[in-house]
Short mmCIF file of C-alpha atoms in Angstrom, two decimals:
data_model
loop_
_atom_site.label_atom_id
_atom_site.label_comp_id
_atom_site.label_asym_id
_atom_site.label_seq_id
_atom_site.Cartn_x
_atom_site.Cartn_y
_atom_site.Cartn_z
CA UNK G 117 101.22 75.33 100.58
CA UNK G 118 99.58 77.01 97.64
CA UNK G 119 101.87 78.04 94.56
CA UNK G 120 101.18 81.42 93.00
CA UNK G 121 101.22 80.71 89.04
CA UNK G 122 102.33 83.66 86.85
CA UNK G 123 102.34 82.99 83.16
CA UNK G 124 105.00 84.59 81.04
CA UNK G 125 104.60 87.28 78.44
CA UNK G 126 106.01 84.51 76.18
CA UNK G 127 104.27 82.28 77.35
CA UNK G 128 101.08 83.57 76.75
CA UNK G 129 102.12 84.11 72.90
CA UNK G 130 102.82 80.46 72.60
CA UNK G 131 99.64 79.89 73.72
CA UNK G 132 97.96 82.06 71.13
CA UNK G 133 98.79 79.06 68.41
CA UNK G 134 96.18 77.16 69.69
CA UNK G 135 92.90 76.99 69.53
CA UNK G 136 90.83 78.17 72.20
CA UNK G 137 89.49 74.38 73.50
CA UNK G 138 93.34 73.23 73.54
CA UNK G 139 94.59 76.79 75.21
CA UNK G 140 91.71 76.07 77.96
CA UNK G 141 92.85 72.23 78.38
CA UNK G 142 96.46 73.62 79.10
CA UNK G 143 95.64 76.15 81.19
CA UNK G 144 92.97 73.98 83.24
CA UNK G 145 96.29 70.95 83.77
CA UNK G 146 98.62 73.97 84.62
CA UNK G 147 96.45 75.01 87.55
CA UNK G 148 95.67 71.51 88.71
CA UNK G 149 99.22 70.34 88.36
CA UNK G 150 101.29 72.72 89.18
CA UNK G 151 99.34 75.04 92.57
CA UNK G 152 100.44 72.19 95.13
CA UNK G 153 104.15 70.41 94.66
CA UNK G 154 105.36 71.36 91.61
CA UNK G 155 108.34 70.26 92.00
CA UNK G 156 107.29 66.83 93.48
CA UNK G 157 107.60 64.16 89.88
CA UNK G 158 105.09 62.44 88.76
CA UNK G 159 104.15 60.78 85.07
CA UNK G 160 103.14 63.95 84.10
CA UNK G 161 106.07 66.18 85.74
CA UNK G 162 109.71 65.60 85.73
CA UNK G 163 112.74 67.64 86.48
CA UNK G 164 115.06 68.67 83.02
CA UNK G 165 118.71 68.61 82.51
CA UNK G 166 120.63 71.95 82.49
CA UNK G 167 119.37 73.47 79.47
CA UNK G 168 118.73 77.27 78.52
CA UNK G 169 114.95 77.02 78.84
CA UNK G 170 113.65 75.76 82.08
CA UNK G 171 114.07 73.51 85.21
CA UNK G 172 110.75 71.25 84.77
CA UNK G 173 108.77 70.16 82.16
CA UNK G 174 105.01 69.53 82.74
CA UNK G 175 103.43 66.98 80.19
CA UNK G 176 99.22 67.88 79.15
CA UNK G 177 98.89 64.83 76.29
CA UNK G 178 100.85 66.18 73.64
CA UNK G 179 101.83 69.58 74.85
CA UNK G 180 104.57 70.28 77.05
CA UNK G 181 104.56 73.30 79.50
CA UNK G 182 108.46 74.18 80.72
CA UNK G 183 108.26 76.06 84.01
CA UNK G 184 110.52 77.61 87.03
CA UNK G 185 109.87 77.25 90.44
CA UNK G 186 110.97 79.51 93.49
CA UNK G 187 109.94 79.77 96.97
CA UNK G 188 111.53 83.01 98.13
CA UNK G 189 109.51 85.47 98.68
CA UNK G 190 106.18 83.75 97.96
CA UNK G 191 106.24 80.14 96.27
CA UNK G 192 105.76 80.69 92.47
CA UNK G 193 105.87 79.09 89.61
CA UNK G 194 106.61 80.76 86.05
CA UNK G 195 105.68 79.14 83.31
CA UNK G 196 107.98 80.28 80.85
CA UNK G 197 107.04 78.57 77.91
CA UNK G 198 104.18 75.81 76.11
CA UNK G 199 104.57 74.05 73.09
CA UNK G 200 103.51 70.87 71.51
CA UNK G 201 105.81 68.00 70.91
CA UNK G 202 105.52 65.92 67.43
CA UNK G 203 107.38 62.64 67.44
CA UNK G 204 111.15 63.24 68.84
CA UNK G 205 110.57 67.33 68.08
CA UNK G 206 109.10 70.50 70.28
CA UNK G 207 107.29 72.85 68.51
CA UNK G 208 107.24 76.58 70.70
CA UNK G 209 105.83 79.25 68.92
CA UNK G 210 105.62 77.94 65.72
CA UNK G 211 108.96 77.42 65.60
CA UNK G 212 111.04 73.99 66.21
CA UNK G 213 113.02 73.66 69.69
CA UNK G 214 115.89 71.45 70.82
CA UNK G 215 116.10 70.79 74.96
#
């Protein structure tokens, strides 16, 4: 089954802070990774603790995409926001993030 991938308003701003070759690197992963299973974990996928952003994290090098998934009443997944993590820290939107 095929998984419908809608990118957040938000989302899509976070990707604006990076360059063009790094915003088509995520996007390429996103489509690979997440349109079959997405919430099957791999090296590159795993499923977060409650926190107030979202349910999985997917991992592209050193950028991190945090998506949803639901499968009622088409599967979907929303990526709801990308950032870049530097050392123990994730960077969203320019700004610094705690999970």
């Amino acid at each position: 089954m095929k998984f419908e991938i809608e990118l957040s308003r938000q989302a899509g701003a976070h990707l604006s802070y990076f360059s063009v070759r790094r915003q088509a690197i995520i996007l390429k992963s996103i489509e690979e990774q997440l349109s079959f299973e997405p919430t099957v974990r791999t090296k590159h996928r795993k499923h977060m603790r409650p926190n107030s952003l979202a349910s999985w994290e997917l991992r592209i090098r050193d950028f991190r995409v945090f998506y949803d998934v639901s499968l009622e009443p088409n599967p979907k997944v929303s990526v709801l926001a990308v950032g870049v993590k530097r050392k123990n820290k994730i960077e969203i939107g320019g700004e610094e993030f705690s999970i």
